[in-house]
PDB file of C-alpha atoms in Angstrom:
ATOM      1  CA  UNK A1405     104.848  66.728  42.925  1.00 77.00           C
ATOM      2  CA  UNK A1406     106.320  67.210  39.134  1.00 91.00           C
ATOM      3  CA  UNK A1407     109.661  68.678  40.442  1.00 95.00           C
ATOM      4  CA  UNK A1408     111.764  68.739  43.224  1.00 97.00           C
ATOM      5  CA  UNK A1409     111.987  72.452  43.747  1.00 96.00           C
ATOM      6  CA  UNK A1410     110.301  74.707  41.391  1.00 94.00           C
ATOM      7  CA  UNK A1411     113.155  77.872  41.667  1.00 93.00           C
ATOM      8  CA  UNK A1412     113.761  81.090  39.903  1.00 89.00           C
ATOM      9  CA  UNK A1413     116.455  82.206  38.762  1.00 93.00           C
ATOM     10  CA  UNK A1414     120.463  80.129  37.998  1.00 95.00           C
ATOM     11  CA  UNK A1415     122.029  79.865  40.995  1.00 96.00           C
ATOM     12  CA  UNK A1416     125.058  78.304  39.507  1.00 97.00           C
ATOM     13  CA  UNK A1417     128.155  80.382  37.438  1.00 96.00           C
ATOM     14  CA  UNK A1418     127.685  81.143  34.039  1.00 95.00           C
ATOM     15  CA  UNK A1419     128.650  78.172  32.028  1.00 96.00           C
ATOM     16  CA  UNK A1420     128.642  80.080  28.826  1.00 95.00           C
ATOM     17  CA  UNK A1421     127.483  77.679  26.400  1.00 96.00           C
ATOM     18  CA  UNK A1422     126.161  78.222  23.201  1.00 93.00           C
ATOM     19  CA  UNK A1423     123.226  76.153  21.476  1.00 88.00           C
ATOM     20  CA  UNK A1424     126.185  73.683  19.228  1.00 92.00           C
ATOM     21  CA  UNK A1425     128.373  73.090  22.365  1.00 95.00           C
ATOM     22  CA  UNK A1426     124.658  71.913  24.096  1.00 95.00           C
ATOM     23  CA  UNK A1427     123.930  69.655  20.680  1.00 93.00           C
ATOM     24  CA  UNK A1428     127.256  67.924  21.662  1.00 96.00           C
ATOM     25  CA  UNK A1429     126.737  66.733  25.065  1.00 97.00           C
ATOM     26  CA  UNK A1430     124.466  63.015  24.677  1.00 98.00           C
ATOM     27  CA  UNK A1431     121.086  62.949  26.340  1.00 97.00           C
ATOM     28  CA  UNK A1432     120.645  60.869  29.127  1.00 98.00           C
ATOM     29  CA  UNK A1433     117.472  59.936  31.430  1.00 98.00           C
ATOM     30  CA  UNK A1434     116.992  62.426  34.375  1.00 98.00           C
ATOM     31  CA  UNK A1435     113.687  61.783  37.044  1.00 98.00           C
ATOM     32  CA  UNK A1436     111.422  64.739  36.899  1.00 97.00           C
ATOM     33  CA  UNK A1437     111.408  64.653  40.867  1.00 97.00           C
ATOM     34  CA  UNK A1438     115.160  65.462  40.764  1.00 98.00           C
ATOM     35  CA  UNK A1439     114.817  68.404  38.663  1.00 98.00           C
ATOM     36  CA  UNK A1440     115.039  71.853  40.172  1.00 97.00           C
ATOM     37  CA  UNK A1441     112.952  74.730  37.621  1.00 96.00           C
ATOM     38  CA  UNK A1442     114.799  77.810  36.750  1.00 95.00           C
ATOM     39  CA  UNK A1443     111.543  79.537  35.785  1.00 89.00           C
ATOM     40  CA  UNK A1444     109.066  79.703  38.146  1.00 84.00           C
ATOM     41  CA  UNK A1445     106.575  80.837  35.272  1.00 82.00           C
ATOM     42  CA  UNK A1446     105.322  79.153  32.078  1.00 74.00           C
ATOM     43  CA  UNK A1447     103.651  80.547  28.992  1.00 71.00           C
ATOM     44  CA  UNK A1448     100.677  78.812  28.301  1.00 71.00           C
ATOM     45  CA  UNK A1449     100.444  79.323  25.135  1.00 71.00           C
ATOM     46  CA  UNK A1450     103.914  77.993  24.765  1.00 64.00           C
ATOM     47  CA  UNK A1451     103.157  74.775  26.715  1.00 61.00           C
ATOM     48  CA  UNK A1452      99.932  73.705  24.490  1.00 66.00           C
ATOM     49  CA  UNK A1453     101.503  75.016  21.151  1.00 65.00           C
ATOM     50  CA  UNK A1454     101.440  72.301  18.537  1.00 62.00           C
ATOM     51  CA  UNK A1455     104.839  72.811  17.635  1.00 58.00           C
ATOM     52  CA  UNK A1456     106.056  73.914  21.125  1.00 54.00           C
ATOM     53  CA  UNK A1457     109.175  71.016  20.990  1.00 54.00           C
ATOM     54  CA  UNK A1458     109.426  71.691  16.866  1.00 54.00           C
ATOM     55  CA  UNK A1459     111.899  74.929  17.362  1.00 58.00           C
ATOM     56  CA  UNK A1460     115.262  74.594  19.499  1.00 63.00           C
ATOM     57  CA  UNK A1461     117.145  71.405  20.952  1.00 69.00           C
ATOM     58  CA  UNK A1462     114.614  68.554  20.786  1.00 86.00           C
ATOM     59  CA  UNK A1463     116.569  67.577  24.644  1.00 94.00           C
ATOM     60  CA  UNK A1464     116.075  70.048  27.473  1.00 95.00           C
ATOM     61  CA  UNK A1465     119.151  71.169  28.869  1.00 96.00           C
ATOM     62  CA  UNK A1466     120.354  70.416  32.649  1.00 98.00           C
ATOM     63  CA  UNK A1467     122.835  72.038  34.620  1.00 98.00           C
ATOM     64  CA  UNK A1468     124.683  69.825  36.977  1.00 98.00           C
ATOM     65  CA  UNK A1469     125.886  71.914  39.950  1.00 98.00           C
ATOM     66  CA  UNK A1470     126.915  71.127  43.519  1.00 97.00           C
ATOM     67  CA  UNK A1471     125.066  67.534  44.016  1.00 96.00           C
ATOM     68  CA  UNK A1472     121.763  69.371  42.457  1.00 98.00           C
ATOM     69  CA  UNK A1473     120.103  69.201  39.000  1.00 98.00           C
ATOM     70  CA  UNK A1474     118.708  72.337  37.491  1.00 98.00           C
ATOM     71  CA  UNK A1475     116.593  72.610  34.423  1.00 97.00           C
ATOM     72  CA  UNK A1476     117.737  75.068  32.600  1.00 95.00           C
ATOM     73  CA  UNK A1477     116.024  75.157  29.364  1.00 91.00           C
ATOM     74  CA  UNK A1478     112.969  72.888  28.237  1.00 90.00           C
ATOM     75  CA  UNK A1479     110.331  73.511  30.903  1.00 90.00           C
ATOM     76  CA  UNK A1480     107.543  73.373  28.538  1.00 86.00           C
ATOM     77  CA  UNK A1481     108.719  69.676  27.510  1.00 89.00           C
ATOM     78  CA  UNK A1482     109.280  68.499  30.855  1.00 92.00           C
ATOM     79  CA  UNK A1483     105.794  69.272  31.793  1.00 89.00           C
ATOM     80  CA  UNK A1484     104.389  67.903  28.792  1.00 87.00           C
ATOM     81  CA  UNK A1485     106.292  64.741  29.785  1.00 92.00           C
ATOM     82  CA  UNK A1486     104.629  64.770  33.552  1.00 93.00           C
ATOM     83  CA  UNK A1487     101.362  65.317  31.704  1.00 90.00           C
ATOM     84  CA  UNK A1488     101.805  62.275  29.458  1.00 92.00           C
ATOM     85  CA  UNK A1489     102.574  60.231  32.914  1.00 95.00           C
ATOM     86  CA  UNK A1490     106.021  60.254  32.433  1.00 95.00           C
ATOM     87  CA  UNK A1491     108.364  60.211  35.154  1.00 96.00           C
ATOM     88  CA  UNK A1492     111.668  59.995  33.450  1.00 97.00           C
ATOM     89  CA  UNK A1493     112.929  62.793  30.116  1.00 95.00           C
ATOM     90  CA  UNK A1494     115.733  62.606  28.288  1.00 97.00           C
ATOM     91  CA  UNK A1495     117.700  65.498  28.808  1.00 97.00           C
ATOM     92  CA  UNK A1496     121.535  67.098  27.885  1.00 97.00           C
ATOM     93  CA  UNK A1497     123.265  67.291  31.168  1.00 98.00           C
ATOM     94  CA  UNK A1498     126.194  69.503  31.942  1.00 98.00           C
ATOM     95  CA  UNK A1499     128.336  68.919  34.730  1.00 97.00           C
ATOM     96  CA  UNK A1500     129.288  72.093  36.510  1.00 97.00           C
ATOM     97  CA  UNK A1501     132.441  71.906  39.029  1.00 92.00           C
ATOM     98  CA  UNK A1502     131.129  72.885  42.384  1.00 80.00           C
TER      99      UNK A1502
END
């Protein structure tokens, strides 16, 4: 199993965070297995893109909430990482009280 949960939809608040306040949290390491999806589809063409991780934040984004870890934004990278045999992405990590 890539994930821990593969959900849809946020069931956390509304942080409210725009792309610059993301860019200023550090990445750190999160374990595929702990991460819970909040898309339950893909784009293919978005996965096997060439330059699929060239636009955006080159770190997914992770919402902290209640004990859990929800992947926000970035599913296309975390896959690619569990396709290159990776267990472990780098990842910007917001802490949600809760």
């Amino acid at each position: 199993m890539i994930f821990k949960l593969v959900g849809d939809g946020r069931p956390y608040p509304d942080h409210g965070l725009s792309h610059r306040e993301w860019a200023q949290i550090p990445p750190r390491q999160v374990r595929l297995d702990s991460l819970i999806t909040t898309k339950a589809m893909l784009d293919l063409h978005s996965l096997l893109a060439a330059d699929s991780t060239f636009y955006g934040d080159l770190f997914p984004h992770v919402v902290q909430w209640q004990g859990e870890l929800y992947l926000e934004d970035g599913l296309h990278r975390a896959l690619r990482a569990a396709l290159h045999q990776r267990s472990i992405l780098h990842a910007r990590v917001l802490e949600l009280p809760g």
